[in-house]
PDB file of C-alpha atoms in Angstrom:
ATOM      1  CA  UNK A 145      23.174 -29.941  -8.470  1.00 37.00           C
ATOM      2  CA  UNK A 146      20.549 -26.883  -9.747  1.00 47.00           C
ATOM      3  CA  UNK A 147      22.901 -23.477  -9.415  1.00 64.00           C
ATOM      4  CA  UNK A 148      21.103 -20.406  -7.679  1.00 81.00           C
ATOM      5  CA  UNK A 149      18.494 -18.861 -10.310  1.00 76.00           C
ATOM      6  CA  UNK A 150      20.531 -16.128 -12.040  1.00 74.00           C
ATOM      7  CA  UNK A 151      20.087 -12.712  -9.908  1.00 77.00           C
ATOM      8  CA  UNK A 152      18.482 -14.508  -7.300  1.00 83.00           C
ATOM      9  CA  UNK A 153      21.102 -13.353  -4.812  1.00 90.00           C
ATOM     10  CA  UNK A 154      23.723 -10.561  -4.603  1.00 87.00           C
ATOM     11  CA  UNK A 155      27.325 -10.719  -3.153  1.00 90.00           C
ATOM     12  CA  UNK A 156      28.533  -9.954   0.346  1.00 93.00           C
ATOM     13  CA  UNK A 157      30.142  -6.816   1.063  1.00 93.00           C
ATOM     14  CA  UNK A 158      33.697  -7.036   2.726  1.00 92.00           C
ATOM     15  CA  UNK A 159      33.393  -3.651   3.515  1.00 94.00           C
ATOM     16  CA  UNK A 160      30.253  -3.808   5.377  1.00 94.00           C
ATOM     17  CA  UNK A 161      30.045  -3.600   9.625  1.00 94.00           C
ATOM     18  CA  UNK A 162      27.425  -5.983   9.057  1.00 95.00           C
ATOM     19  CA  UNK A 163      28.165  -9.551   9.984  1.00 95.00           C
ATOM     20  CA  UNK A 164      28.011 -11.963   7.445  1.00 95.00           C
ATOM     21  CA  UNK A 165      25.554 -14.046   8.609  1.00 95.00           C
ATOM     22  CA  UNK A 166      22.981 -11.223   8.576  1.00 95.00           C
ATOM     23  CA  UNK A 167      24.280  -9.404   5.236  1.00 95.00           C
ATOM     24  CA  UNK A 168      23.146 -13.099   4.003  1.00 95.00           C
ATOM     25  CA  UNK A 169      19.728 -13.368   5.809  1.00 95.00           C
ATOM     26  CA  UNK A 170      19.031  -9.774   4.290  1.00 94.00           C
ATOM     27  CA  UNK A 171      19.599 -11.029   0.627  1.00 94.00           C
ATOM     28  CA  UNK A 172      17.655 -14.052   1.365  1.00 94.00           C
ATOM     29  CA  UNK A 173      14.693 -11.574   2.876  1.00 93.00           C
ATOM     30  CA  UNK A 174      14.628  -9.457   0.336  1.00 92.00           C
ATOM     31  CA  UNK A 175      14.493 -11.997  -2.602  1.00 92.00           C
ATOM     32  CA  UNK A 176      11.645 -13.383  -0.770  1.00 91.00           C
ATOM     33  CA  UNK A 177      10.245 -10.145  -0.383  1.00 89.00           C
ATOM     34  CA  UNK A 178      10.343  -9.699  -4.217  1.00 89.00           C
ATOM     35  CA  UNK A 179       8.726 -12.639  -5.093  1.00 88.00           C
ATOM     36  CA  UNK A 180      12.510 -14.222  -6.358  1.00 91.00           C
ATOM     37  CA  UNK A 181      11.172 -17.144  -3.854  1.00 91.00           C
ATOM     38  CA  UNK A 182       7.150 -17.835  -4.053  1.00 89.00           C
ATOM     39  CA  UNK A 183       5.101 -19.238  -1.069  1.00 86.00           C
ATOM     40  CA  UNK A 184       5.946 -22.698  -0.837  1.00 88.00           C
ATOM     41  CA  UNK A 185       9.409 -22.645  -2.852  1.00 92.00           C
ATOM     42  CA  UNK A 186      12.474 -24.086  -1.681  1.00 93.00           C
ATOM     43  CA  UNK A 187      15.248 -22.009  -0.703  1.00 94.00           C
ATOM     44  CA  UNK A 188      19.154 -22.980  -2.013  1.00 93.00           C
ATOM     45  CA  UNK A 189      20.791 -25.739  -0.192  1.00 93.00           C
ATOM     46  CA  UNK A 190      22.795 -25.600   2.201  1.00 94.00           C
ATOM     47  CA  UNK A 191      25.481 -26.887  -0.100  1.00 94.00           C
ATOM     48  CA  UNK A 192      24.517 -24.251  -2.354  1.00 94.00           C
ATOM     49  CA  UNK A 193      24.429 -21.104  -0.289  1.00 95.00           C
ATOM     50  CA  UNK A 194      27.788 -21.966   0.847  1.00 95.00           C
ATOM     51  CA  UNK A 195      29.407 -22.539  -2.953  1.00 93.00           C
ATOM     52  CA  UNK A 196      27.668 -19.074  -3.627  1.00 94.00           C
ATOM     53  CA  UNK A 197      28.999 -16.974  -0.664  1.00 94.00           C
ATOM     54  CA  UNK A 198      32.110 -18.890   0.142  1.00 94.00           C
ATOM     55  CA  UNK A 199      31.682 -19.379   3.591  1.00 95.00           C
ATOM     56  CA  UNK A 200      31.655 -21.575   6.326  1.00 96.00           C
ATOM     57  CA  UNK A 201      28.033 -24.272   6.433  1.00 95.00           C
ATOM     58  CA  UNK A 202      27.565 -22.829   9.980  1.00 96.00           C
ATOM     59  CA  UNK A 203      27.245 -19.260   9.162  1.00 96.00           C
ATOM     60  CA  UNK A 204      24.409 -20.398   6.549  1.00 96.00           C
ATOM     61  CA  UNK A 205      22.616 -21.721   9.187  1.00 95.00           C
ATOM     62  CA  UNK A 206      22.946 -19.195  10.901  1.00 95.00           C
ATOM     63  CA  UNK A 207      21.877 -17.371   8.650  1.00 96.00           C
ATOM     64  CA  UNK A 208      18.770 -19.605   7.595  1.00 95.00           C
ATOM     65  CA  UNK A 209      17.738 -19.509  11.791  1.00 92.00           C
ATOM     66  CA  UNK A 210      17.470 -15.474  11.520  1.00 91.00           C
ATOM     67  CA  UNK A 211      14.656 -16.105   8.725  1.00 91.00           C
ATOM     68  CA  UNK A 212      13.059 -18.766  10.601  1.00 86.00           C
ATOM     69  CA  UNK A 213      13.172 -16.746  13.844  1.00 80.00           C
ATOM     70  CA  UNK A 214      11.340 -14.119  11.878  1.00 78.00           C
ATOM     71  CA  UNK A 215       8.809 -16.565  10.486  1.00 75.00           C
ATOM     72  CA  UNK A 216       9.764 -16.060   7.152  1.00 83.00           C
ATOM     73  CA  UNK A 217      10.547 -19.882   6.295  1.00 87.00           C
ATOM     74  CA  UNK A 218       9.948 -23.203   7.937  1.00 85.00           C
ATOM     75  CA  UNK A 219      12.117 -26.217   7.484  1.00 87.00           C
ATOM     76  CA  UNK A 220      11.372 -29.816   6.577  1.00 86.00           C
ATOM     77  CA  UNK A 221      13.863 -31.955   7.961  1.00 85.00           C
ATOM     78  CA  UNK A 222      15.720 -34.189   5.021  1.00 86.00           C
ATOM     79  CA  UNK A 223      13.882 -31.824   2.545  1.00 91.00           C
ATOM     80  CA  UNK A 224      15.111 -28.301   3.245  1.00 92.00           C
ATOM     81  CA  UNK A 225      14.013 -24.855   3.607  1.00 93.00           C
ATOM     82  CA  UNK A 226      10.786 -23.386   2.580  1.00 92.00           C
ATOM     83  CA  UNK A 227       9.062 -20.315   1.790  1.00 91.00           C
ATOM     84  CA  UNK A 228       6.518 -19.877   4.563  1.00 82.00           C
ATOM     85  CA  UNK A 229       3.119 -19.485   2.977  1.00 77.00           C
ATOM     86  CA  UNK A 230       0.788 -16.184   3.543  1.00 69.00           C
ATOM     87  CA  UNK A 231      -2.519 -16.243   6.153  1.00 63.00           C
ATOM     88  CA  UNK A 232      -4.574 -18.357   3.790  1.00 67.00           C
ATOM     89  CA  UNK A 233      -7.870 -16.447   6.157  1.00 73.00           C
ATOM     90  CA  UNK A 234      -9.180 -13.328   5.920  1.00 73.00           C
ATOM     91  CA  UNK A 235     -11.348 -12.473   9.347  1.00 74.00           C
ATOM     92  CA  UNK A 236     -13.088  -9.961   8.302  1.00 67.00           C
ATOM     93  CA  UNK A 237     -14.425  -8.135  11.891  1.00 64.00           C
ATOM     94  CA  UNK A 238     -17.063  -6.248  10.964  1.00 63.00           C
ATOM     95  CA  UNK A 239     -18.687  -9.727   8.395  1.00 71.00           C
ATOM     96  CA  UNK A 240     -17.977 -13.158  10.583  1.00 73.00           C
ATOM     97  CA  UNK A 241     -21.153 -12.701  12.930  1.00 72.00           C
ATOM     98  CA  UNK A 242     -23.397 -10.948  10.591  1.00 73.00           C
ATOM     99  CA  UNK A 243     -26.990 -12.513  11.343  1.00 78.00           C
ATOM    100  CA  UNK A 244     -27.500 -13.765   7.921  1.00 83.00           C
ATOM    101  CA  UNK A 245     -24.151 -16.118   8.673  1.00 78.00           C
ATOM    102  CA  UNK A 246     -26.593 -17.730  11.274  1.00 76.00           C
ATOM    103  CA  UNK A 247     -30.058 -17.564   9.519  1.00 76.00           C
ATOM    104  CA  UNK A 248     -28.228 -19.614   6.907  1.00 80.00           C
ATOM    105  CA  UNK A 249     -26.688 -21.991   9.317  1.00 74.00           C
ATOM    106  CA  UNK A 250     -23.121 -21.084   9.655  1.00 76.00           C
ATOM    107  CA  UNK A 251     -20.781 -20.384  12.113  1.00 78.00           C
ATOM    108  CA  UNK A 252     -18.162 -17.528  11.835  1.00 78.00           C
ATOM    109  CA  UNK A 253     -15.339 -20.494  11.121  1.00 82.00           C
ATOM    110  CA  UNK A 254     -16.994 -21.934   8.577  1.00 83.00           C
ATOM    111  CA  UNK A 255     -17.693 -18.468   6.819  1.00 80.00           C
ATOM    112  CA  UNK A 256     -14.070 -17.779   6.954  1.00 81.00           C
ATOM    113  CA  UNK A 257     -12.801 -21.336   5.415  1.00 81.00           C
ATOM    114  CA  UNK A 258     -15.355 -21.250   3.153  1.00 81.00           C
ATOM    115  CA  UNK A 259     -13.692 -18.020   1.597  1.00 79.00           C
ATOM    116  CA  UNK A 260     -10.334 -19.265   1.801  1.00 78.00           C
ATOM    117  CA  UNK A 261     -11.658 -22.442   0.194  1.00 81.00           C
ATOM    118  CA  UNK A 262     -10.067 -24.586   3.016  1.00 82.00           C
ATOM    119  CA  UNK A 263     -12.551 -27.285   4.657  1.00 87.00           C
ATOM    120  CA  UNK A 264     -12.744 -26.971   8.447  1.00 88.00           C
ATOM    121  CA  UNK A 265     -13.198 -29.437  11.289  1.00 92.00           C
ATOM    122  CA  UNK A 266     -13.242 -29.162  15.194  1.00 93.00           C
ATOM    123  CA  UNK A 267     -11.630 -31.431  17.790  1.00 93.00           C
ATOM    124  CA  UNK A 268     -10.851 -31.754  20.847  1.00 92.00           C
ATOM    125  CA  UNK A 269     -13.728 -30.886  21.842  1.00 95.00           C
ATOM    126  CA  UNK A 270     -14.286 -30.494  25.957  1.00 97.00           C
ATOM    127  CA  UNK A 271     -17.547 -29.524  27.348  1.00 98.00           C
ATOM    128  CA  UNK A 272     -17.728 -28.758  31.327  1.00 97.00           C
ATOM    129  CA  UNK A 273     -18.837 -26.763  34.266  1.00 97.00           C
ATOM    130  CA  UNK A 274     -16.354 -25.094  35.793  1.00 97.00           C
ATOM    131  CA  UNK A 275     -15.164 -22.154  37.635  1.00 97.00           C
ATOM    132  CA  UNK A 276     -14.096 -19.313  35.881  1.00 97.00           C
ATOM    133  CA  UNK A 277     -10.946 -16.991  36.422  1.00 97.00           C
ATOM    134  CA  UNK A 278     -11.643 -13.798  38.094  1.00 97.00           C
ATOM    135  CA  UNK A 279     -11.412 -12.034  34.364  1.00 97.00           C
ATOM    136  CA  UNK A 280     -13.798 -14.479  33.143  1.00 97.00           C
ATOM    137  CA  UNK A 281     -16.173 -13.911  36.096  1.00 97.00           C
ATOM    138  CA  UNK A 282     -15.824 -10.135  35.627  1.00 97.00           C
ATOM    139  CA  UNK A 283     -17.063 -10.068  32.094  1.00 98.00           C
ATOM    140  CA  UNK A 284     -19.601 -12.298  32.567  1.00 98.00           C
ATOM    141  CA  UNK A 285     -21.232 -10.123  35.770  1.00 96.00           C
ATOM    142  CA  UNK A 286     -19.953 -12.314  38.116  1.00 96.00           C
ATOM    143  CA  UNK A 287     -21.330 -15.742  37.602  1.00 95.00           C
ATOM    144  CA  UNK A 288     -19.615 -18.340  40.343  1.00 95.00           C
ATOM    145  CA  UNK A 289     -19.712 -21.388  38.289  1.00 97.00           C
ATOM    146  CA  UNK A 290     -19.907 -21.254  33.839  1.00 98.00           C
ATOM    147  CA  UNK A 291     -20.397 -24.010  31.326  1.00 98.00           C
ATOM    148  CA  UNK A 292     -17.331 -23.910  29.222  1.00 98.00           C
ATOM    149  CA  UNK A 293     -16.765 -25.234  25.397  1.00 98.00           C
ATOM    150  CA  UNK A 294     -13.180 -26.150  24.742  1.00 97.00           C
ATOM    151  CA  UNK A 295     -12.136 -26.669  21.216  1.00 97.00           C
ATOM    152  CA  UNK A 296      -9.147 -26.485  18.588  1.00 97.00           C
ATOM    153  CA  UNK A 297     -10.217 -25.492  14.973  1.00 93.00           C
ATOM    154  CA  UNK A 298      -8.727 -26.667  12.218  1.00 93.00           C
ATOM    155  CA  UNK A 299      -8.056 -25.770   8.380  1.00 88.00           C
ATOM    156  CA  UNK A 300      -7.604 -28.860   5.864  1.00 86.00           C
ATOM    157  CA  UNK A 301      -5.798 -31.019   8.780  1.00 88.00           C
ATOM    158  CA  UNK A 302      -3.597 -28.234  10.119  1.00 87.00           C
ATOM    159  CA  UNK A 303      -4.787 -26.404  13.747  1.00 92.00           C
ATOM    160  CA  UNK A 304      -4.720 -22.961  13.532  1.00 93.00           C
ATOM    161  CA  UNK A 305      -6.985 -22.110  16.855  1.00 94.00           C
ATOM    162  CA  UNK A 306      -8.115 -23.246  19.639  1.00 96.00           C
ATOM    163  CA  UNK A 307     -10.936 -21.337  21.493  1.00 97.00           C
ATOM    164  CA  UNK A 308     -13.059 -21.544  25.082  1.00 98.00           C
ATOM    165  CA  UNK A 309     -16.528 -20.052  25.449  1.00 98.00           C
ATOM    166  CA  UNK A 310     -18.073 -19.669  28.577  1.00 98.00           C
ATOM    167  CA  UNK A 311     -21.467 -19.183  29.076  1.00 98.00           C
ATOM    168  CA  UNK A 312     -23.251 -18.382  32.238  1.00 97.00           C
ATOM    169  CA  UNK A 313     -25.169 -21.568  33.634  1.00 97.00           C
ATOM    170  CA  UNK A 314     -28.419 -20.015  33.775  1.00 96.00           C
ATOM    171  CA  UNK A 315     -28.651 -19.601  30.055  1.00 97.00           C
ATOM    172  CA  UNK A 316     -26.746 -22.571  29.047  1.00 97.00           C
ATOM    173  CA  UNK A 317     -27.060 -25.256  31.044  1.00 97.00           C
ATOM    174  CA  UNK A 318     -29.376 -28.027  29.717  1.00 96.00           C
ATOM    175  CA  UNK A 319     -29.809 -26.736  26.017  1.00 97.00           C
ATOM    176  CA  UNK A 320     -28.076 -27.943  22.908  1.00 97.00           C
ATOM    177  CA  UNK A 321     -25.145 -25.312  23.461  1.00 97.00           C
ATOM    178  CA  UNK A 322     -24.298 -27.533  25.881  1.00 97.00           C
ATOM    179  CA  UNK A 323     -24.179 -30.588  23.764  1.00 96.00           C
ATOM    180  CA  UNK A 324     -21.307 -31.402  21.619  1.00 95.00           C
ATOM    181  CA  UNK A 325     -23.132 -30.326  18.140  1.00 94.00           C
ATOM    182  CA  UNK A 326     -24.815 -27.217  18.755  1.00 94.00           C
ATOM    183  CA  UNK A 327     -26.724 -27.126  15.713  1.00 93.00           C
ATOM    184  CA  UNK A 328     -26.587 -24.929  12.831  1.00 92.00           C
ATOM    185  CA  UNK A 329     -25.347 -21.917  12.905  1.00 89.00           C
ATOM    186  CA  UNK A 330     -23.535 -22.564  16.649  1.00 92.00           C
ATOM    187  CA  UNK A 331     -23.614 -21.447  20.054  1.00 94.00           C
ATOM    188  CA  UNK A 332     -25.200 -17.883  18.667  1.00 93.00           C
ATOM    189  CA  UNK A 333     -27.786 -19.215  17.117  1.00 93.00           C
ATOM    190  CA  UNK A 334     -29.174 -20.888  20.067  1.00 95.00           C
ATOM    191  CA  UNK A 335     -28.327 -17.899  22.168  1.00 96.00           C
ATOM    192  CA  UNK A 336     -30.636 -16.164  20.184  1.00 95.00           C
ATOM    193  CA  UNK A 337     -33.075 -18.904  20.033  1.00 96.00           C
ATOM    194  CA  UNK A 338     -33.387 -18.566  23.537  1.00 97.00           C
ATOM    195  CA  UNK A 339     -34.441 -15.273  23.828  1.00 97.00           C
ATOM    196  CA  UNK A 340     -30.427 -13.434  23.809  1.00 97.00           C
ATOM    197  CA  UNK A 341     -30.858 -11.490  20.705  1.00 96.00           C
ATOM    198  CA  UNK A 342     -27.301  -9.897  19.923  1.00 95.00           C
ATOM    199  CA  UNK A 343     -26.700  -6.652  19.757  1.00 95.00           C
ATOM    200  CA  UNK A 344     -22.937  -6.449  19.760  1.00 93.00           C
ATOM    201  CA  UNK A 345     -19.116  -7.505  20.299  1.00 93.00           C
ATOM    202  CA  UNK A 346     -16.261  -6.227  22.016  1.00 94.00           C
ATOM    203  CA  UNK A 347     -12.945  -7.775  20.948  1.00 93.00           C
ATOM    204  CA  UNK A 348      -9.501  -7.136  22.799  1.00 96.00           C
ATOM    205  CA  UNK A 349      -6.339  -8.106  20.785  1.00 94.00           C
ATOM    206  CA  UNK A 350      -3.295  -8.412  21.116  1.00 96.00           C
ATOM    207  CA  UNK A 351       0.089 -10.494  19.735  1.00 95.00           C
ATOM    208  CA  UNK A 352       2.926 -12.217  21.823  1.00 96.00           C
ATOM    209  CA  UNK A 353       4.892 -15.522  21.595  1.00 95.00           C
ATOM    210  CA  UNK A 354       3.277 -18.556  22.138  1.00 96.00           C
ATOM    211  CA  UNK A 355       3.559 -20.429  25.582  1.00 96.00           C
ATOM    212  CA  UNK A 356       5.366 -24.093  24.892  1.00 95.00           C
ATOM    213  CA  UNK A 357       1.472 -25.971  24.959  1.00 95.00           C
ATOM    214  CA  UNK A 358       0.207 -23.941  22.651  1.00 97.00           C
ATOM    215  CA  UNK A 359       3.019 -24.733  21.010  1.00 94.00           C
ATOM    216  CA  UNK A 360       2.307 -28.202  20.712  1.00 95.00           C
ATOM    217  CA  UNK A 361      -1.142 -27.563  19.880  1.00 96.00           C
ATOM    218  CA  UNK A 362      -1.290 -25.416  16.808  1.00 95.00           C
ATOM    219  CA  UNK A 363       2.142 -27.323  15.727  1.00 90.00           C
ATOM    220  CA  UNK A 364       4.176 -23.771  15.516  1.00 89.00           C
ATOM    221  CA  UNK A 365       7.242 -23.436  13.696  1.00 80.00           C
ATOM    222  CA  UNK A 366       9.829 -21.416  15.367  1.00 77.00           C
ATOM    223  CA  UNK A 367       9.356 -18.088  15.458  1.00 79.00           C
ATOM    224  CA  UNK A 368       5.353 -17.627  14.633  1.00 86.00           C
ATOM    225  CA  UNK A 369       3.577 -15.574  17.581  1.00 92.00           C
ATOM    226  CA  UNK A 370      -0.225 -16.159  18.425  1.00 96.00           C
ATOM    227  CA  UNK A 371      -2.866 -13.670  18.291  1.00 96.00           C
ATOM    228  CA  UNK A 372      -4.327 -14.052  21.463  1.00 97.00           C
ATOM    229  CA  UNK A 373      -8.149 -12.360  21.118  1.00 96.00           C
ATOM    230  CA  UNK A 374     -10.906 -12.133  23.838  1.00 97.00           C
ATOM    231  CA  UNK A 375     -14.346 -11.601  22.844  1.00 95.00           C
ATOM    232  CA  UNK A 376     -17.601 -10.800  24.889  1.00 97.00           C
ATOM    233  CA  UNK A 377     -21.252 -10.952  23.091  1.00 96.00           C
ATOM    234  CA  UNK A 378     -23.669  -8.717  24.730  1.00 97.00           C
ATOM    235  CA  UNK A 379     -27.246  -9.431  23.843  1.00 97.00           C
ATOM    236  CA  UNK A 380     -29.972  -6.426  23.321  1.00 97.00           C
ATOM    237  CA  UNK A 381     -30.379  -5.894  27.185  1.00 97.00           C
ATOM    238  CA  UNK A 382     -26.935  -4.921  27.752  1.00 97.00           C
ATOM    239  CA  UNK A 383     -25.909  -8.730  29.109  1.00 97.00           C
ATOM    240  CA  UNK A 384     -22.522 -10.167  28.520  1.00 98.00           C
ATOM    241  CA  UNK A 385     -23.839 -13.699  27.328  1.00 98.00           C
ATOM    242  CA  UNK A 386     -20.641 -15.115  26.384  1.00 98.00           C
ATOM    243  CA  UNK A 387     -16.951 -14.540  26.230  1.00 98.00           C
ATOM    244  CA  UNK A 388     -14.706 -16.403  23.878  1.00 97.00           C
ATOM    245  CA  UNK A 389     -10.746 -16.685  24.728  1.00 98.00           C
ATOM    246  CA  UNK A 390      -8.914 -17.238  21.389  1.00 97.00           C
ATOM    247  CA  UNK A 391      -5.241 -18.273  20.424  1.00 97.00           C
ATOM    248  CA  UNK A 392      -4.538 -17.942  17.059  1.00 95.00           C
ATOM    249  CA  UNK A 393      -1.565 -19.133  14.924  1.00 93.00           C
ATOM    250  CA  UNK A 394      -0.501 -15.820  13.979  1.00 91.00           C
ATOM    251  CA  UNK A 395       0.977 -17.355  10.636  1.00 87.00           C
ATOM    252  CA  UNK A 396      -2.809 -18.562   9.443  1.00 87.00           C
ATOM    253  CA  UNK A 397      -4.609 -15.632   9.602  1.00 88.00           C
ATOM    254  CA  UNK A 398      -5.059 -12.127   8.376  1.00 85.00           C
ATOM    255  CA  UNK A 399      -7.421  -9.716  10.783  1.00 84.00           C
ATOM    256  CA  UNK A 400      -9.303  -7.105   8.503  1.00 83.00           C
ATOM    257  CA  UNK A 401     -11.406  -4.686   9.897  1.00 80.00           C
ATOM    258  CA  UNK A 402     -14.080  -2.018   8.097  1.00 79.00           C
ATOM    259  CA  UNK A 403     -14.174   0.982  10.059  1.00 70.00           C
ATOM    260  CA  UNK A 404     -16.409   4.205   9.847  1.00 76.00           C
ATOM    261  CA  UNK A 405     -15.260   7.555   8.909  1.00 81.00           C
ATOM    262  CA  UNK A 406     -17.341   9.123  11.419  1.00 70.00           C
TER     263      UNK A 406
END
């Protein structure tokens, strides 16, 4: 059996108000937190955490379910415990719908796998009329009925979004955004195409636990919130011409933002 890497982990304290359990989960924090354990390693066994600490298997456990409840580590069952990798994406705010994304054929998803060197795909894909919640209806100016684009994004095989736009019928309806490829560039590139030149983006953000089929659907270890995001796109006469609702896997991404000092 491989021991513990030498300094890896302290000792408990016997004189410590701190319960066991957690005086463990801080030692295996912070050696994480020092880079002791890299993305991606395994943590000590079972077995071996208690032969190091002397306790029971079930405080271990416990201990290991504070660091998953945190989102520090997922486990692998009949493998073990692992490291949790970083956000492997960068979305950088102020970059992912630059025009020259579009002129060049991209969409803001692909820009951002692209530089995490990840490949992307899309699936289930839905494409509908329908009507819109009152919120939707609001930020759109009020449109009854909207053409909505379902969709979960994915990095190298693993979800890590799924997004609706909705689009008021009278600019979408009957054009390629509402086909299932919308051609390069995406839905903003046709938007544009048709006359909606963009001007700008309002983005409200904001983090909380995931409900149980979202869940399911970006395949979300215990612990990981979403990043739950709602965009609007007005064009260049003041028109909200889309909004996007967003749920991210809070796990895969990293949200930068460039911000003027004046």
């Amino acid at each position: 059996m491989p021991a513990i890497p030498s300094g890896a982990l302290g000792a408990l304290d016997p004189t410590s108000d701190r319960a066991v359990f957690r005086q463990i989960a801080d030692q295996l924090r912070d050696a994480i937190d020092k880079g002791r354990f890299s993305e991606g390693d395994k943590l000590p066994s079972e077995t071996e955490l208690v032969e190091h600490y002397g306790v029971s298997r079930m405080t271990v456990r416990n201990s290991l379910s504070v660091l998953q409840g945190e989102g520090l580590v997922f486990s692998e069952h009949g493998k073990g415990v692992f490291v949790r990798p970083r956000p492997p994406v960068r979305r950088l705010a102020s970059d992912r719908f630059a025009r020259r994304h579009r002129e060049q054929g991209k969409s803001a998803f692909t820009v951002e796998a692209d530089a995490a060197g990840s490949h992307p795909t899309v699936d289930s894909l839905e494409i509908k009329e329908e009507r819109p919640t009152q919120d939707i209806a609001t930020r759109l100016g009020g449109p009854r009925r909207v053409l909505a684009r379902h969709r979960r994004y994915l990095l190298d095989g693993r979800p890590v979004e799924f997004a609706t736009s909705y689009l008021p019928l009278d600019i979408a309806r009957g054009t390629q955004i509402a086909e299932p490829n919308p051609g390069p560039g995406g839905i903003y590139a046709r938007l544009e195409e048709l006359g909606h030149r963009l001007d700008h983006f309002e983005e409200e953000i904001r983090a909380r636990m995931p409900a149980p089929h979202e869940v399911r659907s970006l395949r979300l270890a215990a612990g990981v919130p979403v990043i739950h995001l709602i965009r609007t796109a007005y064009d260049t006469e003041g028109r909200a011409v889309e909004v996007c609702d967003t749920v991210m896997a809070a796990d895969a991404y990293v949200l930068a933002y460039q911000l003027p000092a004046t």
